[in-house]
Short mmCIF file of C-alpha atoms in Angstrom, two decimals:
data_model
loop_
_atom_site.label_atom_id
_atom_site.label_comp_id
_atom_site.label_asym_id
_atom_site.label_seq_id
_atom_site.Cartn_x
_atom_site.Cartn_y
_atom_site.Cartn_z
CA UNK A 1 22.48 -21.19 6.57
CA UNK A 2 23.16 -20.56 2.85
CA UNK A 3 19.76 -19.01 2.61
CA UNK A 4 20.56 -16.58 5.30
CA UNK A 5 23.63 -15.54 3.65
CA UNK A 6 21.70 -14.94 0.34
CA UNK A 7 19.18 -12.91 2.17
CA UNK A 8 21.81 -10.77 3.64
CA UNK A 9 23.33 -10.25 0.15
CA UNK A 10 19.91 -9.25 -1.19
CA UNK A 11 19.48 -6.70 1.41
CA UNK A 12 22.90 -5.32 0.79
CA UNK A 13 22.22 -5.09 -2.93
CA UNK A 14 18.93 -3.22 -2.18
CA UNK A 15 20.73 -0.84 0.12
CA UNK A 16 23.39 -0.15 -2.51
CA UNK A 17 21.01 0.82 -5.34
CA UNK A 18 18.61 2.80 -3.04
CA UNK A 19 21.39 5.19 -2.19
CA UNK A 20 22.98 3.91 0.94
CA UNK A 21 26.42 3.12 -0.74
CA UNK A 22 28.71 5.98 -1.55
CA UNK A 23 28.43 4.74 -5.20
CA UNK A 24 24.84 5.96 -5.18
CA UNK A 25 25.25 8.69 -2.65
CA UNK A 26 24.83 11.29 -5.42
CA UNK A 27 21.85 11.51 -7.53
CA UNK A 28 24.07 12.65 -10.42
CA UNK A 29 25.25 9.16 -10.85
CA UNK A 30 21.65 8.14 -11.47
CA UNK A 31 21.11 10.97 -14.00
CA UNK A 32 24.31 9.97 -15.91
CA UNK A 33 23.34 6.33 -15.88
CA UNK A 34 19.81 7.17 -17.26
CA UNK A 35 21.44 8.96 -20.24
CA UNK A 36 23.73 6.05 -20.86
CA UNK A 37 20.83 3.59 -20.55
CA UNK A 38 18.87 5.49 -23.35
CA UNK A 39 21.86 5.51 -25.55
CA UNK A 40 22.36 1.66 -25.08
CA UNK A 41 18.60 0.99 -25.64
CA UNK A 42 18.63 2.89 -29.01
CA UNK A 43 22.11 1.67 -30.28
CA UNK A 44 20.49 -1.18 -32.39
CA UNK A 45 17.58 0.32 -34.33
CA UNK A 46 15.94 -3.11 -35.06
CA UNK A 47 15.58 -3.56 -31.24
CA UNK A 48 15.26 0.02 -30.16
CA UNK A 49 12.25 1.93 -28.60
CA UNK A 50 10.37 3.24 -31.76
CA UNK A 51 10.86 6.89 -32.35
CA UNK A 52 7.14 7.30 -32.65
CA UNK A 53 6.69 5.98 -29.11
CA UNK A 54 9.46 8.41 -27.74
CA UNK A 55 7.97 11.46 -29.72
CA UNK A 56 4.45 10.86 -28.18
CA UNK A 57 5.73 10.11 -24.61
CA UNK A 58 4.65 12.38 -21.81
CA UNK A 59 7.53 11.31 -19.64
CA UNK A 60 10.08 8.51 -18.95
CA UNK A 61 11.16 6.56 -15.92
CA UNK A 62 14.61 5.09 -16.23
CA UNK A 63 16.00 2.65 -13.57
CA UNK A 64 18.74 0.14 -13.06
CA UNK A 65 17.63 -2.81 -10.82
CA UNK A 66 19.63 -5.69 -9.20
CA UNK A 67 17.55 -8.90 -8.67
CA UNK A 68 19.09 -11.90 -6.82
CA UNK A 69 17.80 -15.04 -5.23
CA UNK A 70 18.33 -18.51 -3.93
CA UNK A 71 14.91 -19.73 -2.74
CA UNK A 72 14.42 -16.35 -1.26
CA UNK A 73 14.60 -13.39 -3.80
CA UNK A 74 15.09 -9.74 -3.63
CA UNK A 75 15.56 -6.67 -5.69
CA UNK A 76 16.73 -3.05 -5.34
CA UNK A 77 16.85 -0.31 -7.84
CA UNK A 78 17.36 3.30 -8.34
CA UNK A 79 16.83 5.82 -11.25
CA UNK A 80 14.99 8.98 -12.29
CA UNK A 81 11.82 10.09 -13.89
CA UNK A 82 11.40 13.07 -16.27
CA UNK A 83 8.35 14.62 -17.86
CA UNK A 84 7.56 16.67 -20.92
CA UNK A 85 6.64 20.18 -20.24
CA UNK A 86 5.51 23.14 -22.53
CA UNK A 87 9.26 24.12 -22.35
CA UNK A 88 10.96 20.85 -23.00
CA UNK A 89 11.94 18.19 -20.63
CA UNK A 90 11.59 18.67 -16.90
CA UNK A 91 14.44 18.10 -14.44
CA UNK A 92 14.95 14.58 -13.05
CA UNK A 93 13.10 13.27 -9.96
CA UNK A 94 14.70 10.42 -8.07
CA UNK A 95 12.82 7.08 -7.86
CA UNK A 96 13.60 3.69 -6.39
CA UNK A 97 12.26 0.17 -5.82
CA UNK A 98 13.04 -2.68 -3.54
CA UNK A 99 11.61 -5.75 -1.88
CA UNK A 100 11.95 -9.46 -1.02
CA UNK A 101 9.82 -12.61 -1.82
CA UNK A 102 9.80 -16.29 -2.18
CA UNK A 103 9.91 -18.51 -5.15
CA UNK A 104 12.04 -20.92 -7.27
CA UNK A 105 14.40 -18.21 -8.17
CA UNK A 106 18.16 -18.83 -8.44
CA UNK A 107 20.77 -16.43 -9.75
CA UNK A 108 21.35 -12.74 -10.15
CA UNK A 109 20.60 -10.15 -12.66
CA UNK A 110 21.17 -6.41 -13.44
CA UNK A 111 18.39 -5.06 -15.61
CA UNK A 112 18.02 -1.54 -17.07
CA UNK A 113 14.42 -0.53 -17.53
CA UNK A 114 12.85 2.24 -19.45
CA UNK A 115 9.29 3.03 -18.75
CA UNK A 116 7.57 5.20 -21.26
CA UNK A 117 4.77 7.23 -19.73
CA UNK A 118 2.13 7.45 -22.48
CA UNK A 119 -0.43 9.55 -20.66
CA UNK A 120 -0.68 12.69 -18.46
CA UNK A 121 -2.21 10.35 -15.84
CA UNK A 122 0.97 8.28 -15.83
CA UNK A 123 3.13 11.38 -15.19
CA UNK A 124 0.60 12.55 -12.41
CA UNK A 125 1.11 9.05 -10.72
CA UNK A 126 4.72 9.77 -10.46
CA UNK A 127 4.03 13.37 -9.34
CA UNK A 128 1.94 12.64 -6.21
CA UNK A 129 4.82 11.69 -3.95
CA UNK A 130 3.22 8.26 -3.15
CA UNK A 131 4.12 4.76 -4.22
CA UNK A 132 3.17 3.82 -7.65
CA UNK A 133 2.16 0.15 -8.27
CA UNK A 134 2.61 -0.86 -11.88
CA UNK A 135 -0.36 -2.82 -13.11
CA UNK A 136 -2.31 -1.88 -10.05
CA UNK A 137 -2.49 1.90 -9.86
CA UNK A 138 -1.87 2.29 -13.60
CA UNK A 139 -1.91 0.00 -16.63
CA UNK A 140 1.33 -1.35 -17.82
CA UNK A 141 2.38 -3.42 -21.02
CA UNK A 142 5.46 -4.52 -22.85
CA UNK A 143 6.19 -1.81 -25.39
CA UNK A 144 6.59 -2.32 -29.16
CA UNK A 145 10.08 -2.61 -30.56
CA UNK A 146 11.95 -1.61 -33.61
CA UNK A 147 11.64 0.04 -36.94
CA UNK A 148 8.54 -2.08 -37.92
CA UNK A 149 6.51 -0.47 -35.17
CA UNK A 150 7.06 3.07 -36.26
CA UNK A 151 3.82 3.42 -38.03
CA UNK A 152 0.28 3.45 -36.58
CA UNK A 153 1.27 2.94 -32.88
CA UNK A 154 -1.47 3.56 -30.48
CA UNK A 155 -0.84 3.17 -26.78
CA UNK A 156 -2.61 -0.02 -25.30
CA UNK A 157 -1.42 0.99 -21.67
CA UNK A 158 -0.54 3.97 -19.68
CA UNK A 159 3.01 2.89 -19.34
CA UNK A 160 5.13 0.83 -21.86
CA UNK A 161 8.02 -1.04 -20.33
CA UNK A 162 11.36 -1.93 -21.79
CA UNK A 163 14.25 -3.86 -20.38
CA UNK A 164 17.84 -4.79 -21.03
CA UNK A 165 19.42 -7.39 -18.97
CA UNK A 166 22.90 -8.61 -17.93
CA UNK A 167 23.46 -11.92 -16.31
CA UNK A 168 21.01 -14.74 -15.82
CA UNK A 169 17.58 -14.92 -14.01
CA UNK A 170 14.17 -16.31 -14.62
CA UNK A 171 10.77 -14.66 -14.48
CA UNK A 172 11.67 -10.88 -14.56
CA UNK A 173 8.43 -8.88 -14.62
CA UNK A 174 7.41 -5.23 -13.80
CA UNK A 175 3.81 -6.28 -12.91
CA UNK A 176 3.11 -5.41 -9.37
CA UNK A 177 6.41 -3.49 -8.95
CA UNK A 178 6.13 -0.70 -6.48
CA UNK A 179 8.21 2.52 -7.32
CA UNK A 180 8.54 5.42 -4.76
CA UNK A 181 10.12 8.83 -4.71
CA UNK A 182 13.61 9.29 -3.14
CA UNK A 183 12.82 12.60 -1.43
CA UNK A 184 16.25 12.78 0.32
CA UNK A 185 18.03 12.30 -2.96
CA UNK A 186 16.00 15.00 -4.58
CA UNK A 187 16.70 17.45 -1.76
CA UNK A 188 20.54 16.87 -2.13
CA UNK A 189 20.40 17.23 -5.83
CA UNK A 190 18.47 20.42 -5.98
CA UNK A 191 19.82 21.95 -2.70
CA UNK A 192 16.53 22.11 -0.94
CA UNK A 193 13.40 20.08 -0.30
CA UNK A 194 11.34 19.67 -3.44
CA UNK A 195 8.23 17.63 -4.46
CA UNK A 196 7.96 15.40 -7.47
CA UNK A 197 5.18 17.55 -8.76
CA UNK A 198 7.31 20.74 -8.63
CA UNK A 199 10.08 18.96 -10.49
CA UNK A 200 8.00 17.23 -13.19
CA UNK A 201 5.81 20.33 -13.90
CA UNK A 202 8.96 22.16 -14.73
CA UNK A 203 8.50 24.72 -11.90
CA UNK A 204 12.00 23.80 -10.67
CA UNK A 205 14.60 24.63 -13.15
CA UNK A 206 16.50 21.68 -14.54
CA UNK A 207 20.08 21.49 -12.97
CA UNK A 208 23.08 21.73 -15.24
CA UNK A 209 23.95 18.08 -14.37
CA UNK A 210 20.86 16.99 -16.28
CA UNK A 211 21.87 18.63 -19.54
CA UNK A 212 23.39 15.38 -21.05
CA UNK A 213 20.15 13.47 -20.24
CA UNK A 214 18.08 16.10 -21.90
CA UNK A 215 20.26 16.25 -24.91
CA UNK A 216 20.27 12.45 -25.34
CA UNK A 217 16.46 12.30 -25.15
CA UNK A 218 15.94 15.08 -27.63
CA UNK A 219 18.47 13.56 -30.10
CA UNK A 220 17.01 9.98 -29.92
CA UNK A 221 13.54 11.24 -30.56
CA UNK A 222 14.56 12.50 -33.99
CA UNK A 223 17.70 10.35 -34.83
CA UNK A 224 17.98 8.97 -38.34
CA UNK A 225 17.47 5.18 -38.48
#
């Protein structure tokens, strides 16, 4: 019976982060959260994403994920992806993840993820309006960290992953994670139906609500350490 209650809680958490709850009913909350996530990641230079990695990035996917389990496990997450264009950063496109599984997993965890898209192919994977499987459709690896990684960085994977966790949980991994576009959230945010390709290519103007995110990304790329 306890397992059933935990499964219900997992489904509820997934629904919350995928936009069913009023807390996440507006994509603006995801955009603001993404800006705050970047600031938190870069607050401690010794453990930050190297500026060289940020400067060379073709795009970024930023998500907050809740994972919980008691025998059965599940996760739900929401966030945005942005891309570099000839005119600066694109507007944000809404993304989400969710799922359930089995395993010796006990506890709950809130994790902030930053995925650095190192190649144009990685950006295109998020532009096609189909699910992206990390480590399957496109290569993924843990990214270098801190000041000592500033010199001579050559990408070893199409996507670098970084995480920041709160709470306790065992075995967190992005390998095999499936990320999809939240088309309804995009339509609400932009006021009409848009495709991820239109947003990430810069053909759709970035909304005023994304100004802070763009400013944070631009500032962190060239911040003095």
